[in-house]
mmCIF file of C-alpha atoms in Angstrom:
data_model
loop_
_atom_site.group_PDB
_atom_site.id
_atom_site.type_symbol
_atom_site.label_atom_id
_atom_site.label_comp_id
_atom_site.label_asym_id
_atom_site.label_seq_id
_atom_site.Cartn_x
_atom_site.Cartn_y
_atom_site.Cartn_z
ATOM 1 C CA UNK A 1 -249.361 -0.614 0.356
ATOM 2 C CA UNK A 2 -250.524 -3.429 2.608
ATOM 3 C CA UNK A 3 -248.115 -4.057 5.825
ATOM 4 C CA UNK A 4 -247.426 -6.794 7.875
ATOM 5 C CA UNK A 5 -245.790 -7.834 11.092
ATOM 6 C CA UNK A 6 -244.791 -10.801 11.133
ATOM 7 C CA UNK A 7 -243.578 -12.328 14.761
ATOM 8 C CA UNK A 8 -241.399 -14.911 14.486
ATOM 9 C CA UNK A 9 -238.372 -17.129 15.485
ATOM 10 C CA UNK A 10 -235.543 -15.375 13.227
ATOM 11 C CA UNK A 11 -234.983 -14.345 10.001
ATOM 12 C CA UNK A 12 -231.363 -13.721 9.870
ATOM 13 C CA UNK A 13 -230.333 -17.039 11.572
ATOM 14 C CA UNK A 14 -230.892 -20.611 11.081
ATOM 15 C CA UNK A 15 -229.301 -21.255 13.829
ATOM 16 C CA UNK A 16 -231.611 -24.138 15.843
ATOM 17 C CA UNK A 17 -234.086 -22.618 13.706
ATOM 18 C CA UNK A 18 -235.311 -24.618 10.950
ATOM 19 C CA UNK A 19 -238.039 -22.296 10.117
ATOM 20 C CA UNK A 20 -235.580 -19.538 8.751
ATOM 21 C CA UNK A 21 -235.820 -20.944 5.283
ATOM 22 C CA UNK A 22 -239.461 -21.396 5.154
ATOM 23 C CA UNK A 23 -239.626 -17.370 5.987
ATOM 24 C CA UNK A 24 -237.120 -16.123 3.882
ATOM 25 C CA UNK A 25 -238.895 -17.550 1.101
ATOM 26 C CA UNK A 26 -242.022 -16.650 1.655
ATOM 27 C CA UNK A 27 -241.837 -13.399 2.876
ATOM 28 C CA UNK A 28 -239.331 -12.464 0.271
ATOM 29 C CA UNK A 29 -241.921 -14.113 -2.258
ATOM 30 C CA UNK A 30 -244.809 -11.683 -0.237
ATOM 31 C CA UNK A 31 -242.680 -8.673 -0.499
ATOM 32 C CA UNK A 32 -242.203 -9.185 -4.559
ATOM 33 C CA UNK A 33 -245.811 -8.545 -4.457
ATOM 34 C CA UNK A 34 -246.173 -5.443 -2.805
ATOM 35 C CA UNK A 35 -246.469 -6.253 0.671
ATOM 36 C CA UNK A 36 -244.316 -3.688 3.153
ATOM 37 C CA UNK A 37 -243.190 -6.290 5.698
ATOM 38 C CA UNK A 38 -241.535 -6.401 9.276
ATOM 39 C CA UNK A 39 -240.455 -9.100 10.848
ATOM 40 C CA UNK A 40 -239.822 -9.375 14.958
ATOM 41 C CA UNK A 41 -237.549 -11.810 16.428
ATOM 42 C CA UNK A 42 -236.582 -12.008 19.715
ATOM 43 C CA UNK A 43 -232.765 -12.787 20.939
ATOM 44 C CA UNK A 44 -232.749 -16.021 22.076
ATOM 45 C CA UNK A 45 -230.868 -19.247 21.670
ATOM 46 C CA UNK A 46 -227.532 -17.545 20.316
ATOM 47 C CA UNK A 47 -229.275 -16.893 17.095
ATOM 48 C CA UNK A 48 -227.746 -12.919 16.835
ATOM 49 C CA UNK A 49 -224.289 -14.325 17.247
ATOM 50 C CA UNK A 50 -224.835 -16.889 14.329
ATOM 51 C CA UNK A 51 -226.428 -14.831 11.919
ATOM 52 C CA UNK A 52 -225.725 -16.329 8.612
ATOM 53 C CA UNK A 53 -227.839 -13.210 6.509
ATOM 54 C CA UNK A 54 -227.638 -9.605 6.427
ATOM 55 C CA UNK A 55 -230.837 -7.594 7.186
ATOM 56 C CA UNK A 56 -232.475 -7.883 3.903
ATOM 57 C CA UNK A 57 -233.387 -5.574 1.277
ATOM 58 C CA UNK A 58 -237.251 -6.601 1.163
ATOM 59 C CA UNK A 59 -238.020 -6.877 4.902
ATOM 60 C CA UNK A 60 -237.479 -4.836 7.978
ATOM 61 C CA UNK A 61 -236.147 -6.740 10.563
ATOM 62 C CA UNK A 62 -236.289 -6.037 14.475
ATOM 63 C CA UNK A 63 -234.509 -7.894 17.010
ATOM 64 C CA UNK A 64 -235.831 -7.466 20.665
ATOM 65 C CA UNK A 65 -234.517 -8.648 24.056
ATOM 66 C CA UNK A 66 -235.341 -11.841 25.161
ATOM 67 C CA UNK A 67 -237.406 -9.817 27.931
ATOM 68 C CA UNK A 68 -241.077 -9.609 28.587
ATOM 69 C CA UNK A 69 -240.690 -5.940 29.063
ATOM 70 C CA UNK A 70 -239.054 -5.930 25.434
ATOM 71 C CA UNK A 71 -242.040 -8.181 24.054
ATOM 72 C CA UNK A 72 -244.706 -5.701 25.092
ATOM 73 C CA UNK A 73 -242.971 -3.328 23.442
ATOM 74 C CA UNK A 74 -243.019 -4.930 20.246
ATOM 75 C CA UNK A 75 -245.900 -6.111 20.787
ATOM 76 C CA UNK A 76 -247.812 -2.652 21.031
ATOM 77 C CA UNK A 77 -246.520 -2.137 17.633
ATOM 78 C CA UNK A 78 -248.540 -4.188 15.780
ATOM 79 C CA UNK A 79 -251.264 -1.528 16.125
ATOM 80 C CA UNK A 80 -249.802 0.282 12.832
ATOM 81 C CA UNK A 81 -250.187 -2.818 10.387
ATOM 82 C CA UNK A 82 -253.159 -4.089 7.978
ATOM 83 C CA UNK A 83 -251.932 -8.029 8.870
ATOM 84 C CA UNK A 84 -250.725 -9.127 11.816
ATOM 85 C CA UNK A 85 -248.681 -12.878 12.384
ATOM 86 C CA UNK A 86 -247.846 -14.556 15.418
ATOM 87 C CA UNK A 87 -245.651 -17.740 14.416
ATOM 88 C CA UNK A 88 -245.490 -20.711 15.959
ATOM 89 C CA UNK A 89 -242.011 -21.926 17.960
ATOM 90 C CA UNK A 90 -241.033 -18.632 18.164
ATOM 91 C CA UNK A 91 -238.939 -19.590 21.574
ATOM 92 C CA UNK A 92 -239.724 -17.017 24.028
ATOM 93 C CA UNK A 93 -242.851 -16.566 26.141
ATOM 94 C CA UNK A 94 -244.864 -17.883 22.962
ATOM 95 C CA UNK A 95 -248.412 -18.132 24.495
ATOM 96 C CA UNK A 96 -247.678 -14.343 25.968
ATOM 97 C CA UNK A 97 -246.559 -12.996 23.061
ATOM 98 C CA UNK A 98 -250.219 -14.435 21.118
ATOM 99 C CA UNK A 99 -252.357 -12.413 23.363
ATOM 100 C CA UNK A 100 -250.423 -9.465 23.318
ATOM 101 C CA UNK A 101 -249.698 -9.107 19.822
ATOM 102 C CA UNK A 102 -253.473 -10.042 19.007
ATOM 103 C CA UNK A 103 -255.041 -7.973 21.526
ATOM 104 C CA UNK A 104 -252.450 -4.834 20.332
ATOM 105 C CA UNK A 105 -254.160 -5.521 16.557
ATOM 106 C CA UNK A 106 -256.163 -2.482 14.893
ATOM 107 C CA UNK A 107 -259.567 -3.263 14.269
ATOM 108 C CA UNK A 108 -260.212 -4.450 10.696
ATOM 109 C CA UNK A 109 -256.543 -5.820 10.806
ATOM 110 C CA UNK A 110 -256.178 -9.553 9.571
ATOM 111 C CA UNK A 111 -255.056 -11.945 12.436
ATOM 112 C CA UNK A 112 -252.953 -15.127 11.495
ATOM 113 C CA UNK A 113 -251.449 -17.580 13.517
ATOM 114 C CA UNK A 114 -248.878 -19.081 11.028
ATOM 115 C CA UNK A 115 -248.438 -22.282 12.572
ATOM 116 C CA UNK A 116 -244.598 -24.026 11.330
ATOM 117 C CA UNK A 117 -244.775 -27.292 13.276
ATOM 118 C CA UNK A 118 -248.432 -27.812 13.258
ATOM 119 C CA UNK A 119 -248.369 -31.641 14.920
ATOM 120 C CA UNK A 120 -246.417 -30.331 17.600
ATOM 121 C CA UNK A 121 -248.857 -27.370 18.448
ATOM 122 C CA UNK A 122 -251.409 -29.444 18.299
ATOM 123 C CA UNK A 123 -250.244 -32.305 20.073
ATOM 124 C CA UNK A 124 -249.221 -29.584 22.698
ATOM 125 C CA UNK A 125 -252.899 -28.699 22.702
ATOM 126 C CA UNK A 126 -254.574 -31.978 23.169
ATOM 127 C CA UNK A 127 -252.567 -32.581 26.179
ATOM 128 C CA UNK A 128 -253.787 -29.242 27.754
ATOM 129 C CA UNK A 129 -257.457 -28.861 27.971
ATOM 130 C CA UNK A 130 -256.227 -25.444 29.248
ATOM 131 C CA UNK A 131 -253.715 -24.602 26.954
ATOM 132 C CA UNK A 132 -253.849 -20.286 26.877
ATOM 133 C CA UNK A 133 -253.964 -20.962 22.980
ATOM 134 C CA UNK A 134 -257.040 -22.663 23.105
ATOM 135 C CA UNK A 135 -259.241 -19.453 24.257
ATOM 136 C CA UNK A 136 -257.041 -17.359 21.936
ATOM 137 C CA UNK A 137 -257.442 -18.990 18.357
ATOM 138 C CA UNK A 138 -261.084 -18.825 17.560
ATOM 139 C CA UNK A 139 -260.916 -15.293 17.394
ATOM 140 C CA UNK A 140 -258.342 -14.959 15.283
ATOM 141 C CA UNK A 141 -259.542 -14.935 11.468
ATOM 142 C CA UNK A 142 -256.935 -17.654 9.977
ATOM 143 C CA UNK A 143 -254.682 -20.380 11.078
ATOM 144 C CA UNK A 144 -252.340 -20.761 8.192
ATOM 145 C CA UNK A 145 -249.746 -23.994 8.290
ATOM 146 C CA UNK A 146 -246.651 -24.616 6.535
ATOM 147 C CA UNK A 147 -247.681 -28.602 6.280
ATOM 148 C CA UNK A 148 -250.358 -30.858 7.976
ATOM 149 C CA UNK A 149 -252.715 -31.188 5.304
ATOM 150 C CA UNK A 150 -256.397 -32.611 6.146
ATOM 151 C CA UNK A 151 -255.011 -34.352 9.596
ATOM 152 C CA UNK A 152 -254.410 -30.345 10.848
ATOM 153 C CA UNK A 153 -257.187 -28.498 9.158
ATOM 154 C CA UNK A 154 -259.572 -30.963 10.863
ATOM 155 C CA UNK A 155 -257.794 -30.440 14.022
ATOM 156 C CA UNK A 156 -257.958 -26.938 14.450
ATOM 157 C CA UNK A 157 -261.526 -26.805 12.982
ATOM 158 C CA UNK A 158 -261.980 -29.187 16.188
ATOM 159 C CA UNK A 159 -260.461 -26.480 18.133
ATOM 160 C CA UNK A 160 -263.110 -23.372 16.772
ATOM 161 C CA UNK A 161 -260.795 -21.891 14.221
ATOM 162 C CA UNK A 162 -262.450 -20.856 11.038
ATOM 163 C CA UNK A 163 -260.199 -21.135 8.641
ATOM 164 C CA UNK A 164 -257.179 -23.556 8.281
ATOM 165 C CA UNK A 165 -255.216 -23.616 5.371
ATOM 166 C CA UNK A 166 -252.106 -25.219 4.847
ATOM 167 C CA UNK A 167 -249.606 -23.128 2.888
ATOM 168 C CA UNK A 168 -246.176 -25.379 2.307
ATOM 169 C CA UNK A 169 -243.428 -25.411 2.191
ATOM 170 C CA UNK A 170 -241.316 -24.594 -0.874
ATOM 171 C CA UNK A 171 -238.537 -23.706 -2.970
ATOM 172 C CA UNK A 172 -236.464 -20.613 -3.514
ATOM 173 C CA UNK A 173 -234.839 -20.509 -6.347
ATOM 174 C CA UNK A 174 -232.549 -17.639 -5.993
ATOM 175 C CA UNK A 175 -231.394 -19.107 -2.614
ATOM 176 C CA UNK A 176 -231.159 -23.114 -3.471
ATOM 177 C CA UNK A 177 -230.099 -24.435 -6.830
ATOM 178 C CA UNK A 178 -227.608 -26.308 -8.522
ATOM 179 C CA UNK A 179 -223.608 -25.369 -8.223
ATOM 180 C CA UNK A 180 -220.248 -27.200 -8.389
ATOM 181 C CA UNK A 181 -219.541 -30.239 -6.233
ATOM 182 C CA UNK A 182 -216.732 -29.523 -3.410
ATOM 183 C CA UNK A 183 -214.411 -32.331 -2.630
ATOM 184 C CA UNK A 184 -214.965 -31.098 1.484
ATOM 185 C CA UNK A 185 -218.721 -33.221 0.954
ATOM 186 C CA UNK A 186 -218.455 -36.041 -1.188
ATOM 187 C CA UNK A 187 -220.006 -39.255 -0.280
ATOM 188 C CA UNK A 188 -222.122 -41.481 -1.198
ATOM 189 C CA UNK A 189 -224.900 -40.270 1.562
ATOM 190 C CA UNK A 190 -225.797 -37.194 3.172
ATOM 191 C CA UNK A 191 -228.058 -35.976 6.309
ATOM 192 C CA UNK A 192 -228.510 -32.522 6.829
ATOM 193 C CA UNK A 193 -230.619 -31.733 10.063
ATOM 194 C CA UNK A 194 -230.213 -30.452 13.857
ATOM 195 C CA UNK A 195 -230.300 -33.557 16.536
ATOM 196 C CA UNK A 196 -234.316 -33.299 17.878
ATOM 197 C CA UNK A 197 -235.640 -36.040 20.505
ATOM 198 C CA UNK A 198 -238.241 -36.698 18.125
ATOM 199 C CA UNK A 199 -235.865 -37.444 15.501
ATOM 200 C CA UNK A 200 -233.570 -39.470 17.077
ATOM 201 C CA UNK A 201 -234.725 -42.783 16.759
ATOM 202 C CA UNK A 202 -235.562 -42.268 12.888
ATOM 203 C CA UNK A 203 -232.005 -40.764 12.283
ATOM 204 C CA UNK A 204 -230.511 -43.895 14.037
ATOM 205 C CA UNK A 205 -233.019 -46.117 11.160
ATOM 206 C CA UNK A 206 -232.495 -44.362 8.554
ATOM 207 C CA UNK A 207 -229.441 -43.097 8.391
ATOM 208 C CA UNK A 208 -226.473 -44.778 11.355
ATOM 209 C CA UNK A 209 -228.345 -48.134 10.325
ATOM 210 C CA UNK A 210 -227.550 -48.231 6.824
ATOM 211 C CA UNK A 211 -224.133 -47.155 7.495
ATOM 212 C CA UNK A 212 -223.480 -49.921 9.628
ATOM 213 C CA UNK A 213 -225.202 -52.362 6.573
ATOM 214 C CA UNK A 214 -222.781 -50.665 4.156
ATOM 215 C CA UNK A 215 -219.607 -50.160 5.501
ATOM 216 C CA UNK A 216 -217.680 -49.743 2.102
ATOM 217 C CA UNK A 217 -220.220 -46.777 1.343
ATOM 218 C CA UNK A 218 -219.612 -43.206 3.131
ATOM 219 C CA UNK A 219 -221.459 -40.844 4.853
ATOM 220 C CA UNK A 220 -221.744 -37.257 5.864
ATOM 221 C CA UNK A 221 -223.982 -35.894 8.794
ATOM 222 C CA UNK A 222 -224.246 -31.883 9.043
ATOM 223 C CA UNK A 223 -226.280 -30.088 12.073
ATOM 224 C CA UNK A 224 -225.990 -29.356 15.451
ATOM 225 C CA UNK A 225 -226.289 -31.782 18.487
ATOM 226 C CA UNK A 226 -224.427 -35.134 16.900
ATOM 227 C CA UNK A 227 -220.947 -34.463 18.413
ATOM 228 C CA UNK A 228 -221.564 -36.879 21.353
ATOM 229 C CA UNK A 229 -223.652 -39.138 19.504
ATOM 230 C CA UNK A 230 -221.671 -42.687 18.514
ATOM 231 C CA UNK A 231 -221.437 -43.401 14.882
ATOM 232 C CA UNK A 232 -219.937 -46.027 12.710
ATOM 233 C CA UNK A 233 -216.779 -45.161 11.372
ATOM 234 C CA UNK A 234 -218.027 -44.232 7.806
ATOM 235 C CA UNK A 235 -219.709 -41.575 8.757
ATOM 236 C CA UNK A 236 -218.400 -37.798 9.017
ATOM 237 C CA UNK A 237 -219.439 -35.634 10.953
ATOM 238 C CA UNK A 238 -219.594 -31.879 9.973
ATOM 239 C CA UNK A 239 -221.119 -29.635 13.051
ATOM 240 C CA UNK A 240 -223.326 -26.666 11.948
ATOM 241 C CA UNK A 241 -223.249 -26.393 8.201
ATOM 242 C CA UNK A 242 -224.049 -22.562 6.869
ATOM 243 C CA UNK A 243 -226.633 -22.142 4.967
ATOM 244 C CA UNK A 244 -224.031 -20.652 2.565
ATOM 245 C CA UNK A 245 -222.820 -24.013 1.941
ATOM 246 C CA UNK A 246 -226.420 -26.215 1.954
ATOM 247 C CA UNK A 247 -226.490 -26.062 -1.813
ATOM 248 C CA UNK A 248 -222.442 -27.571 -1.800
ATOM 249 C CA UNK A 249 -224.086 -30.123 0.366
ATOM 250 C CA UNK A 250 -227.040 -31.136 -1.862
ATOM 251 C CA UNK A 251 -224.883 -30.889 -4.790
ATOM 252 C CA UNK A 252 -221.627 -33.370 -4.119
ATOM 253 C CA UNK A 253 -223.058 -36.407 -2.600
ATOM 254 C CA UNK A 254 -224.384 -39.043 -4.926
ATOM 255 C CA UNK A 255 -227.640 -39.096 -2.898
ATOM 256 C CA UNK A 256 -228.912 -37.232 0.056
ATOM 257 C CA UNK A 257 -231.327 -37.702 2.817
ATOM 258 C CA UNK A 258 -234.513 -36.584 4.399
ATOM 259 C CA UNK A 259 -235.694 -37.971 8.072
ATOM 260 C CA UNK A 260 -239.001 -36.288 9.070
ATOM 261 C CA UNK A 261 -239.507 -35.172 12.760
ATOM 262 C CA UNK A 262 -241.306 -37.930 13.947
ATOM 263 C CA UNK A 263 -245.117 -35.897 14.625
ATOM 264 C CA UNK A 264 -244.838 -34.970 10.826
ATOM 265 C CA UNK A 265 -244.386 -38.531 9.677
ATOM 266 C CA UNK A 266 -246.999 -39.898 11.840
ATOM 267 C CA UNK A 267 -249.292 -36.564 10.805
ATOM 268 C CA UNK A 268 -247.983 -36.877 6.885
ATOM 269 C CA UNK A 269 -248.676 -34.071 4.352
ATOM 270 C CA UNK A 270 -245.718 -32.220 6.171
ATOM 271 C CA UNK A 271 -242.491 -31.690 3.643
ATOM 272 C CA UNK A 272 -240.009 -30.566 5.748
ATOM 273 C CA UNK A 273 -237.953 -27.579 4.325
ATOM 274 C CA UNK A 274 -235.255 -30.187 3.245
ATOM 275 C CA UNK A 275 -237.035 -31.320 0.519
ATOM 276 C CA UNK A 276 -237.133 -28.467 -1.581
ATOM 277 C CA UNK A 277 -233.818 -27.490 -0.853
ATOM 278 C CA UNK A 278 -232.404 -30.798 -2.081
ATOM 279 C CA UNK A 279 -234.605 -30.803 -4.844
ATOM 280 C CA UNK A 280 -233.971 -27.271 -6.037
ATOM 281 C CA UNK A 281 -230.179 -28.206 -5.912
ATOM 282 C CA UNK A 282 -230.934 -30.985 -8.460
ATOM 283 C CA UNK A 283 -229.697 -33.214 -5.203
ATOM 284 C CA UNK A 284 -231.402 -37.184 -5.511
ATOM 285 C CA UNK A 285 -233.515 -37.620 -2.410
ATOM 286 C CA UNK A 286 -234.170 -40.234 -0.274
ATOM 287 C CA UNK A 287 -237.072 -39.787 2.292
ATOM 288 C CA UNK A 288 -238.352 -41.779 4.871
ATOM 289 C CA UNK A 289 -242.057 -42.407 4.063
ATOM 290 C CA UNK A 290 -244.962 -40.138 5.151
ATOM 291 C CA UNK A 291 -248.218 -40.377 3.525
ATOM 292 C CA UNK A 292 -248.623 -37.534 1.065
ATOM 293 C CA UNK A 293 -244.996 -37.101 -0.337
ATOM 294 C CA UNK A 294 -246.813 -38.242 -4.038
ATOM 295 C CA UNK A 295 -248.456 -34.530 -3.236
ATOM 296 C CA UNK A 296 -244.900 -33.201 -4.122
ATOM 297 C CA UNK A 297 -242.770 -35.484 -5.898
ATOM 298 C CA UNK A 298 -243.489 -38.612 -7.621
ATOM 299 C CA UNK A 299 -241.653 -41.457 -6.054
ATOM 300 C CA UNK A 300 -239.228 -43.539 -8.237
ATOM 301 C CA UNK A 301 -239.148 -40.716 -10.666
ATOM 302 C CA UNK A 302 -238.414 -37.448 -8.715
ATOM 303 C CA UNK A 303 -237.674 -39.069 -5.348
ATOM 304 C CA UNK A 304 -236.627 -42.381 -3.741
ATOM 305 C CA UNK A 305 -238.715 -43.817 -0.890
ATOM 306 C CA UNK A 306 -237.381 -45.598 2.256
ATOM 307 C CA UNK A 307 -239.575 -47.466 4.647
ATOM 308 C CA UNK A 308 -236.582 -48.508 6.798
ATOM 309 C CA UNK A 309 -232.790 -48.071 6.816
ATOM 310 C CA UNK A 310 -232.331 -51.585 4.511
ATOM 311 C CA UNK A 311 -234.130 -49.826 1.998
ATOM 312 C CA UNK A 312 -231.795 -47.108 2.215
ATOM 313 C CA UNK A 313 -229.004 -49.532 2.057
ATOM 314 C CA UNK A 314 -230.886 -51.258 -0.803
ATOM 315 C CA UNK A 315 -231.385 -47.795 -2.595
ATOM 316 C CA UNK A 316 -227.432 -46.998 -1.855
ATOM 317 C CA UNK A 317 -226.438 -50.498 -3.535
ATOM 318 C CA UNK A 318 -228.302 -50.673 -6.343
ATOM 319 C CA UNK A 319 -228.714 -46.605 -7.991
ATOM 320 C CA UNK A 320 -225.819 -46.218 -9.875
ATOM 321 C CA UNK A 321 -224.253 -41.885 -9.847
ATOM 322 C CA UNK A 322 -225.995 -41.572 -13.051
ATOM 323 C CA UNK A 323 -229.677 -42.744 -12.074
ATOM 324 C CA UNK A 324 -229.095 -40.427 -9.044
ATOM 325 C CA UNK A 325 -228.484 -37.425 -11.205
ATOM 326 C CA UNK A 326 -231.586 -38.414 -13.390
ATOM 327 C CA UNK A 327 -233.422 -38.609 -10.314
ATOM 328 C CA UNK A 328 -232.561 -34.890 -8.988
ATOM 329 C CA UNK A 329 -233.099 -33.200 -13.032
ATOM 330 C CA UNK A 330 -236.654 -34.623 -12.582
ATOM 331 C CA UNK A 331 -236.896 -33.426 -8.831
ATOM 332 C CA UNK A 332 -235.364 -30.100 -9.787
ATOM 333 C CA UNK A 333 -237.862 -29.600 -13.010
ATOM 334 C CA UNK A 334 -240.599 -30.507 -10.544
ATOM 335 C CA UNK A 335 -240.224 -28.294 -8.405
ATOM 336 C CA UNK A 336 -239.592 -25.115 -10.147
ATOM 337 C CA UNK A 337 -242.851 -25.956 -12.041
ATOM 338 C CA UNK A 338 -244.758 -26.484 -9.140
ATOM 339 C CA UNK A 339 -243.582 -25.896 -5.739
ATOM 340 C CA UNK A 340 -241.969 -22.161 -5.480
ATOM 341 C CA UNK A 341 -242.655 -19.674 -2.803
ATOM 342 C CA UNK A 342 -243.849 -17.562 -5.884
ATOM 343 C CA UNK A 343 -246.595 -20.075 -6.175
ATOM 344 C CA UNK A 344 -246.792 -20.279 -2.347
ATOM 345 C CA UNK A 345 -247.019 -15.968 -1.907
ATOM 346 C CA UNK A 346 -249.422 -16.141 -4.942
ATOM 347 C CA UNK A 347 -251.574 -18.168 -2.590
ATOM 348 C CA UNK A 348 -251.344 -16.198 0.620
ATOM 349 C CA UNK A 349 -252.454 -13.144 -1.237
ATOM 350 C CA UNK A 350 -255.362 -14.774 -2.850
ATOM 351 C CA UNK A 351 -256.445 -15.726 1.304
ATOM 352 C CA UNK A 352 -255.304 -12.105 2.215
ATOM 353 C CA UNK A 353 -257.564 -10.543 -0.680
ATOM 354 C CA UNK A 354 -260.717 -12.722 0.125
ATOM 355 C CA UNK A 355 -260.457 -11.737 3.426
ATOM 356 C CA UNK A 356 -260.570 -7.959 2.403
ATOM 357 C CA UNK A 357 -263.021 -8.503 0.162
ATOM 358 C CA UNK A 358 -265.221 -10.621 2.270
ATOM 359 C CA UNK A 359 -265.222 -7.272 4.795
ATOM 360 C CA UNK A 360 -265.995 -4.739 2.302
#
């Protein structure tokens, strides 16, 4: 059996950690196909005390001490597996944690930085010509991304990596899908997404604009950071929302909403996780645009498109409940067809066999 350590950011809390979905899916998705997987996570950020999983059946899971004594420690342990992953974002001495964990690897082991927020890394990169990362990642033997498309590839091929391959994000299906609406989120709008600085300005577009355009519609906001944030008096605001409850979320409102980090909409190609969970919930999206959402959904048909917050307004005013729900069928079909982390983990393991092959 093929094992893997996987360093990441957590796996049992989503707390200020958007990633969590992307690798319980695909891990999970991994594991279905044979792979023996543990996954490090260092605590940081109040994540332990928000847990919102249980250790899971399909993947070890060991939480360290936010101390560099404690990384080393895990670190050395990636001697003992056939792949090893260093993640991006993972919040605690990152660029220490790289070196360690790659210079710890057996020979013959596979080496993959998994790269979650590719514009940022790389915009972190261009800005220092001696970034530690930059003598670290042409030895490794794949950069794998969970968005970015041609825009990152190029980039880190600038950068003397290899191989890039973006591997995006998806849907689970046994995780998010469609359930009964709860009174506690209906509206006729919903955002769903922790306050970021590079967010902030598209959130106040897309979403508190066309609240203050439509004041006879209403509006939910769920995530962290908004408390102190002045909104029109249509919205609601609804603090951290558990992941137990995102598919109540997706479900109720006649139409929810997608804002992308502001890197990924310049970048494009870079679904954010919210996507597939709205769209596996049967939820009708809006999205802000960023070149290469057709990739994924087809606008009109399985999504709605804004390019400011009057289109939202515009989109809010004129798609009746039962459009909406047409939309989200189509989105939902769409999805499970094409965009699980089944078909995701089918296509890591097709990169981790070449490179196996490619040695023999």
């Amino acid at each position: 059996m093929t094992t893997i350590a996987f360093y990441g950011s957590s796996l049992l809390s989503a707390y200020w950690n958007g990633a969590a979905t992307y690798y319980r899916g695909m891990l999970r998705a991994l594991a279905a196909k044979g792979y023996d997987i543990t996954f490090y996570e260092p605590d940081v950020y109040d994540r332990q005390a928000n847990r919102d999983i249980d250790p899971p059946d399909w993947c070890r899971v060991v939480v360290y001490d936010g101390t560099v004594e404690a990384l080393e420690r895990v670190a050395a342990e990636a001697a003992r597996y056939d792949i090893v992953v260093k993640a991006s974002g993972v919040g605690f001495e990152d660029d220490r944690l790289l070196a360690s964990v790659m210079a710890a690897a057996k020979p013959g082991a596979l080496r993959i930085f998994w790269d979650v927020d590719a514009p940022a890394t790389l915009a972190e990169l261009r800005a220092a010509a001696d970034h530690p990362m930059r003598r670290v990642l042409p030895d490794l033997d794949m950069v794998l991304t969970y968005g970015g498309g041609d825009p990152v590839v190029a980039a880190y091929r600038e950068l003397g990596v290899g191989r890039c391959i973006p591997v995006y994000n998806a849907l689970d299906p046994d995780t998010h899908h469609p359930v009964d609406p709860d009174p506690r989120f209906a509206c006729d709008l919903a955002f769903l997404g922790n306050r970021l600085p590079d967010r902030d300005a598209r959130v106040a577009e897309f979403f508190l604009h066309p609240a203050k355009l439509a004041p006879e519609q209403s509006f939910l906001i769920g995530g962290s950071g908004w408390g102190d944030v002045d909104m029109p008096g249509n919205i609601r605001k609804l603090g951290h929302v558990r992941t137990a409850d995102h598919n109540t979320l997706n479900c109720t409102p006649r139409m929810v909403l997608n804002v992308a980090r502001d890197s990924m909409a310049v970048n494009g190609f870079s679904p954010a996780t919210r996507v597939f969970e709205a769209a596996g919930a049967g939820a009708c999206l809006i999205t802000d645009y960023w070149e290469g959402i057709d990739l994924f959904l087809k606008p009109g048909e399985e999504v709605l498109v804004a390019r400011d917050g009057q289109e939202v307004a515009d989109i809010l005013a004129s798609v009746s409940r039962e459009r909406a729900q047409q939309i989200g069928r189509a989105a939902l079909r769409r999805v499970l067809a094409d965009h699980t982390y089944a078909n995701r983990a089918e296509q890591a393991h097709a990169l981790f066999r070449a490179h196996a092959e490619e040695r023999v």
